[in-house]
Each structure stands twice: as C-alpha cells, then as structure tokens.
mmCIF file of C-alpha atoms in Angstrom:
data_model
loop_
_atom_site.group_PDB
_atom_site.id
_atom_site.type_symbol
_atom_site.label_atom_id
_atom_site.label_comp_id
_atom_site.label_asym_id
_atom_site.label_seq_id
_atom_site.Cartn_x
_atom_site.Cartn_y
_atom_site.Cartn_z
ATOM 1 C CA UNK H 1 -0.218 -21.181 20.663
ATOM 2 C CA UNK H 2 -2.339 -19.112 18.441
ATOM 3 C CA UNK H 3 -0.167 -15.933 16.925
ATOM 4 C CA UNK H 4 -1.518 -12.693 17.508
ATOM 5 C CA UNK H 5 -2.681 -10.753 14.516
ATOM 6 C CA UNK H 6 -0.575 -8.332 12.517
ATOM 7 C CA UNK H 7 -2.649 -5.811 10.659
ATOM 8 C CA UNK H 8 -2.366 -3.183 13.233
ATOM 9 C CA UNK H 9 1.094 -3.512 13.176
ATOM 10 C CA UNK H 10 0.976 -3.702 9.421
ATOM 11 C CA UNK H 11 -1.104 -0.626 9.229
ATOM 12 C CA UNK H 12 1.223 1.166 11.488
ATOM 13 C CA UNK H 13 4.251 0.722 9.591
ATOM 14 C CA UNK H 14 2.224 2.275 6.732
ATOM 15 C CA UNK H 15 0.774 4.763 8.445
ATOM 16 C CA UNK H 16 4.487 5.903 9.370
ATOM 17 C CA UNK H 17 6.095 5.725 5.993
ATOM 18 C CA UNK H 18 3.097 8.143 4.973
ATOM 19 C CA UNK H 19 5.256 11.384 6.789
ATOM 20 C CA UNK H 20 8.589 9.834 5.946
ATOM 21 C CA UNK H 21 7.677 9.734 2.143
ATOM 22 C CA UNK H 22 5.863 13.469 2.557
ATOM 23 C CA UNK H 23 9.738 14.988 2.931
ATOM 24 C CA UNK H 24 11.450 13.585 0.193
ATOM 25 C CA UNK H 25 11.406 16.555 -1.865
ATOM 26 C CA UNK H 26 10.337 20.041 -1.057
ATOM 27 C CA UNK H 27 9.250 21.617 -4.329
ATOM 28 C CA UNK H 28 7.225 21.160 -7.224
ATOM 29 C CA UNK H 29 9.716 20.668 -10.154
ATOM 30 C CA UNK H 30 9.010 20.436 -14.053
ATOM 31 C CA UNK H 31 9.992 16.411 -14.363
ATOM 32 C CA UNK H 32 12.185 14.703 -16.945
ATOM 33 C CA UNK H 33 10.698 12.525 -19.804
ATOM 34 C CA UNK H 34 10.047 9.098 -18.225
ATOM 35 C CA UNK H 35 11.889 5.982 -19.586
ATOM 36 C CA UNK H 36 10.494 4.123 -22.050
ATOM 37 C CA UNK H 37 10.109 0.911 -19.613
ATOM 38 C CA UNK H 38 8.103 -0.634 -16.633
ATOM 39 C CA UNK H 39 10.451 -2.725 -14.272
ATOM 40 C CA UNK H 40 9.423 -5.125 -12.354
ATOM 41 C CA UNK H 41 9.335 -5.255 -8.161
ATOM 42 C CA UNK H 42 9.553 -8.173 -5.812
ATOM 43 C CA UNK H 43 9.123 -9.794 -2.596
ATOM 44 C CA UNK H 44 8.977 -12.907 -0.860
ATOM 45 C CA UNK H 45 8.316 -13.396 2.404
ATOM 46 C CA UNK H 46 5.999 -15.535 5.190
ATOM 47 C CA UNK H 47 5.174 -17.660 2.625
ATOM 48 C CA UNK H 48 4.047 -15.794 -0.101
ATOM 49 C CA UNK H 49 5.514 -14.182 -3.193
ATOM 50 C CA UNK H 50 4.514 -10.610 -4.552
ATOM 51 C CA UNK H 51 5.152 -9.580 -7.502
ATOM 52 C CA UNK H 52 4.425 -5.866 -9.223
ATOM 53 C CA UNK H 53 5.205 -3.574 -11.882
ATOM 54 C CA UNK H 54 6.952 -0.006 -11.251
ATOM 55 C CA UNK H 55 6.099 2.255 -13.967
ATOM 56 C CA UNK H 56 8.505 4.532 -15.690
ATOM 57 C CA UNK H 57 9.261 7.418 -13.465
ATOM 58 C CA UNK H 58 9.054 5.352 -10.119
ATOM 59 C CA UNK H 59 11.983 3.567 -8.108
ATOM 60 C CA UNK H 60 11.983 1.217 -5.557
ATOM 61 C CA UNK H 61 13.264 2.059 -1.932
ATOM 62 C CA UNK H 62 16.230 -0.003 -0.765
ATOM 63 C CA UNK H 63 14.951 -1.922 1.534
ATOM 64 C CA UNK H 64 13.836 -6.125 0.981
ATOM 65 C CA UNK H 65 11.118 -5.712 3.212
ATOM 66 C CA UNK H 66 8.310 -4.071 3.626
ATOM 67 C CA UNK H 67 8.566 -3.300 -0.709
ATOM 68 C CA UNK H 68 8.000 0.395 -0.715
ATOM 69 C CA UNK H 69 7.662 1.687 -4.276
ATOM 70 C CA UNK H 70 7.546 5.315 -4.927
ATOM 71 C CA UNK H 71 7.618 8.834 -7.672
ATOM 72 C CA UNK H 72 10.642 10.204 -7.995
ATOM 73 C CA UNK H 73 9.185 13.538 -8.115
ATOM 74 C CA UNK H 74 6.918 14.859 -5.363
ATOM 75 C CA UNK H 75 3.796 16.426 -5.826
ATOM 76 C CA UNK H 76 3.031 20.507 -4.731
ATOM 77 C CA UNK H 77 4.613 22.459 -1.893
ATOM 78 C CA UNK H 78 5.644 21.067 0.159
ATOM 79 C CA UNK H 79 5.504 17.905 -1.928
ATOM 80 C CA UNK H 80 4.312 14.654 -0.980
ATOM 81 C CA UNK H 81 5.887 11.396 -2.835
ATOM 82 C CA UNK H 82 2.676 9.056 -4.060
ATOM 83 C CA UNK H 83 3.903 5.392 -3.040
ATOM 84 C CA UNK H 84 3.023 1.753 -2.665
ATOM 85 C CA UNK H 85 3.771 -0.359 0.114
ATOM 86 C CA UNK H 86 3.447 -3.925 0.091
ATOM 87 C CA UNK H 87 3.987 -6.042 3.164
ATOM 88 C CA UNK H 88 2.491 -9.866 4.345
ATOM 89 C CA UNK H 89 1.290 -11.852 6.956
ATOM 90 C CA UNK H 90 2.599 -15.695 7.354
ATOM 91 C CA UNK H 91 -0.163 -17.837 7.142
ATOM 92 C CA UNK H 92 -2.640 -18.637 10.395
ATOM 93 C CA UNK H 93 -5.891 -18.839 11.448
ATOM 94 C CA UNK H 94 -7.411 -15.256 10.622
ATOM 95 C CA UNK H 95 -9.864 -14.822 7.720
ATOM 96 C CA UNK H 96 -9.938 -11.831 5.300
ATOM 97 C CA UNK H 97 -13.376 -10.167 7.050
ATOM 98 C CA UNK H 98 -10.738 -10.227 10.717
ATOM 99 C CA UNK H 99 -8.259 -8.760 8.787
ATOM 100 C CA UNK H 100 -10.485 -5.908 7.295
ATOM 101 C CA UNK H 101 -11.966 -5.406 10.676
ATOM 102 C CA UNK H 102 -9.015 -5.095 12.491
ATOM 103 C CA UNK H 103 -7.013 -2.415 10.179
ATOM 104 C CA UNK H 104 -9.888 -0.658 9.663
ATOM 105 C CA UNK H 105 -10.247 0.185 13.415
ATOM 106 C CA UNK H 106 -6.735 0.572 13.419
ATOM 107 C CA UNK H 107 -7.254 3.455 10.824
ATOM 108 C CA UNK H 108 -10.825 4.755 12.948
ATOM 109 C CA UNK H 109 -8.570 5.378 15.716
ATOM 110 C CA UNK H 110 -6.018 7.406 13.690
ATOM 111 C CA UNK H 111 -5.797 11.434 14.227
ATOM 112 C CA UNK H 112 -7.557 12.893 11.397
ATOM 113 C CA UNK H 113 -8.110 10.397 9.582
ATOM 114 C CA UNK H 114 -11.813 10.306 7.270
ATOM 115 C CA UNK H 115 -13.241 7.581 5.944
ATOM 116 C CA UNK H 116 -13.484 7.404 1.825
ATOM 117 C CA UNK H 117 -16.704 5.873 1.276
ATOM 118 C CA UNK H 118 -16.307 5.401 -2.309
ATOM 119 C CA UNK H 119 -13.760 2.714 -2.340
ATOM 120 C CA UNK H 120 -15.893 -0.233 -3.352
ATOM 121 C CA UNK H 121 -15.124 -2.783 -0.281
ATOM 122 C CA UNK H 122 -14.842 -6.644 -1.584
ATOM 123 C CA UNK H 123 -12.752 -6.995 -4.403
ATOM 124 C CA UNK H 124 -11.029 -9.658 -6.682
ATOM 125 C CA UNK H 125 -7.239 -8.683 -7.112
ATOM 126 C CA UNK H 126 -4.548 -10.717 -8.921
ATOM 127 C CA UNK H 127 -7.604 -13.483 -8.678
ATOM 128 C CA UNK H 128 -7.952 -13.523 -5.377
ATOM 129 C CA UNK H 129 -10.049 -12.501 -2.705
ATOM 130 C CA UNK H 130 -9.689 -9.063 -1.462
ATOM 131 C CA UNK H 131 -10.801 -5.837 0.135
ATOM 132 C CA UNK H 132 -10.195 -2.579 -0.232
ATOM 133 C CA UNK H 133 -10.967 0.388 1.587
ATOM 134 C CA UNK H 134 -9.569 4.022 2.250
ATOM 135 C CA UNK H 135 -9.203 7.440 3.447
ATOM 136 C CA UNK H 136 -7.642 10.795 3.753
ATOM 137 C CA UNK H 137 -5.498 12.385 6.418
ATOM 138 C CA UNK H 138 -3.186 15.432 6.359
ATOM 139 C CA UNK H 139 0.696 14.838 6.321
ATOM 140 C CA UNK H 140 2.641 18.380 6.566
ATOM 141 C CA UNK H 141 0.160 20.713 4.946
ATOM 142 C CA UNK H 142 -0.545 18.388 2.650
ATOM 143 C CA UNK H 143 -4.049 16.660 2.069
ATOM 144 C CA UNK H 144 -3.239 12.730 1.499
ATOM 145 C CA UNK H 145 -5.300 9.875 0.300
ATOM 146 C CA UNK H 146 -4.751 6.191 1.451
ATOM 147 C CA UNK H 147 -5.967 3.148 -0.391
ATOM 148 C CA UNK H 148 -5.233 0.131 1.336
ATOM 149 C CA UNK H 149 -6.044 -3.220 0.028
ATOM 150 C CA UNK H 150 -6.307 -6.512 2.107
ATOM 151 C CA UNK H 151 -5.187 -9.978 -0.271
ATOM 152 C CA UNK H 152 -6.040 -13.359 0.921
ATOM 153 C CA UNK H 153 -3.749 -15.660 -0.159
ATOM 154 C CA UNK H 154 -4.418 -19.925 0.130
ATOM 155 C CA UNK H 155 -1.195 -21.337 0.998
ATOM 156 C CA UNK H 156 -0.889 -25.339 2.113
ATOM 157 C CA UNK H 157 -0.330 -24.186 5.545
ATOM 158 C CA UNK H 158 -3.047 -21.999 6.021
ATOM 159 C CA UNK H 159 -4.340 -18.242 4.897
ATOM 160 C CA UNK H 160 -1.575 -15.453 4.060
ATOM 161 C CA UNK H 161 -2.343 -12.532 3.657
ATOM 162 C CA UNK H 162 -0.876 -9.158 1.389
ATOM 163 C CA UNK H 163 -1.508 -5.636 2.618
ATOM 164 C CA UNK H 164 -1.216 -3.150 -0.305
ATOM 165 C CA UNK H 165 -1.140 0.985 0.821
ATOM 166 C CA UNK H 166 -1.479 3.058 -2.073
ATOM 167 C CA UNK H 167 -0.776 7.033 -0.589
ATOM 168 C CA UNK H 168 -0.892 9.868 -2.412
ATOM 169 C CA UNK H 169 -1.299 13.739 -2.006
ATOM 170 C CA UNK H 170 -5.107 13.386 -2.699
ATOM 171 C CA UNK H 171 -5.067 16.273 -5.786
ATOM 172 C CA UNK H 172 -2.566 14.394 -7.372
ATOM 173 C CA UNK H 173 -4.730 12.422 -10.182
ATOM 174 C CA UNK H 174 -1.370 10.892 -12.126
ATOM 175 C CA UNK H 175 -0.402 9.942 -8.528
ATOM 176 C CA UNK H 176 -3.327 8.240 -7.584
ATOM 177 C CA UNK H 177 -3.941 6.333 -11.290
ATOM 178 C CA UNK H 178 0.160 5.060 -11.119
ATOM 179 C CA UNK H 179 -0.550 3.937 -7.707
ATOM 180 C CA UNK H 180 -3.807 2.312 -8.900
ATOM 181 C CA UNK H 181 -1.338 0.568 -11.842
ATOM 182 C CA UNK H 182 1.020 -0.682 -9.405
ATOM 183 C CA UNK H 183 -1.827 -2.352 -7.264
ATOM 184 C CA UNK H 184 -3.599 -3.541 -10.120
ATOM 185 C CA UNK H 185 -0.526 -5.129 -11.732
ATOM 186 C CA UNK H 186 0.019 -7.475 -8.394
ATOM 187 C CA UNK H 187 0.897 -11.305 -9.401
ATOM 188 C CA UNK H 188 0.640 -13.150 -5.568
ATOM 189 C CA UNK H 189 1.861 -16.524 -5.697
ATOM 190 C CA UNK H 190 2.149 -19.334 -2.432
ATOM 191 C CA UNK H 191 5.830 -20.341 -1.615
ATOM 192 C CA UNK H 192 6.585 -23.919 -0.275
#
C-alpha cells in the first residue's frame, strides 16, 4: 500500500512551532558574550541521519524529535526566538519536485503568508539535491521570515527526505545569517 505523503504534515508542525517559539521571551535584552564554541546537534530517524552545528549562543530544545534548535535571546518586543527545525520523511516513492509541490501549497494556503521570491529554488545542500524556498508571515506583532529547505536523501530502500525551517523575526539580520549557518552546516547521511 503506497504511504501517503508527509510534507503537509511536516510543514504543519513547523508552521506551529513558529508561535510557540514567538513567546519565549518578551523583551529585548542586552545579551551575554557567547561561548567560545559551536556544539554539535543530532538526529536519526526514518532512515536517515542529520547532523548540524549550533553556534555559540543557541541551545537545543529537549525534545529527540523533530530537532528544534534555537537563540537564547529573542529578538524586539515582543521578541521572537530565530530557530531551526529539522524533521524527515522515511523513504518511499515521492520525488523531491512532489515534495516541493506539496509544502509549497501547504504554505499558499496559509493565513498571511507571502511568498519570498528571492530564495533561489534548486539547490545543492550537504551534496545533495535540494530546494529551497520561503516566505513571511506575522506571529504576535511580529513580522517573521521562513526559509524552508527540502533534502533528498538516496537511501537503499528508496528516497528520504530532510525538511529544514529556518524562522526568524524577518529584521533580525544575525538571526537570519545563524539560521543560514545552521542549515548550511547540515551533514545527511543514509542509516541501514
């Protein structure tokens, strides 16, 4: 029996951590010195193993699964927490153009959400096929930016795939460039 697909899903658990991460923190605060050191994040899960690097100044929520990466300091008033959310998709049938498709309607059909046409569509990440599109949406007063990026990932039993959301309050250049790091600084490799 052929499994349905999971982006919409996928993009719906993003799309809800968005307003969960806007509340933690309410004010703009002047922030400590950052460690010295990047640590490293990971996941594995429906056959596929993601690795990333959190920079100084960023934590790690608690939870396995999805990995949800995040400042420790919010941005403006009432604050919005840039973050990175990386989930997957077990290998099937689906190719990385279905994939696209399918979130990106997801996201077409979102209140107030507007397309970004800059983000630059195919893309290699971590050496592998991928595309990446994007858009803005307001969360609490707040104007937010969301980058997600689609990963297709060979595995012996078929395509996996890794959705990376990159969200941040869209003013908020560090933000946006630490989010950009973490994304950038994905190592995907098959399990099994």
């Amino acid at each position: 029996m052929a499994r349905p697909h999971r982006p919409l899903s996928l993009v719906a658990a993003c799309a809800l951590l968005v307003p969960l991460l806007a509340g933690c923190g309410s004010s703009t605060q002047e922030a400590p010195p950052p460690a010295a050191t990047s640590l490293p994040a990971e996941i594995t899960d429906d056959g596929v193993s993601v690795t990333l690097t959190v920079p100084a100044g960023w934590d790690r929520a608690g939870q396995d699964a999805p990995l949800v990466v995040r400042t420790e300091e919010p941005y403006g008033d009432p604050g919005f927490t840039a973050n990175v959310v990386v989930t997957t998709e077990p290998p099937g049938g689906s190719t990385l153009a279905e994939q696209t498709a399918a979130a990106a309607d997801y996201l077409a059909e979102t209140a107030d959400w507007t397309v970004d046409p800059t983000q630059p569509g195919p893309i290699d990440l971590a050496g592998l096929p991928a595309h990446r599109f994007g858009g803005t949406r307001t969360v609490d007063g707040v104007e937010v930016s969301q980058v997600e990026t689609i990963v297709e990932v060979a595995t012996s039993t078929g395509t996996a795939f890794v959705f990376v959301t990159e969200s941040f309050a869209t003013q908020d250049a560090d933000g946006a460039a630490q989010a950009r790091a973490v994304t950038d600084s994905l190592v995907v490799t098959p399990v099994g």
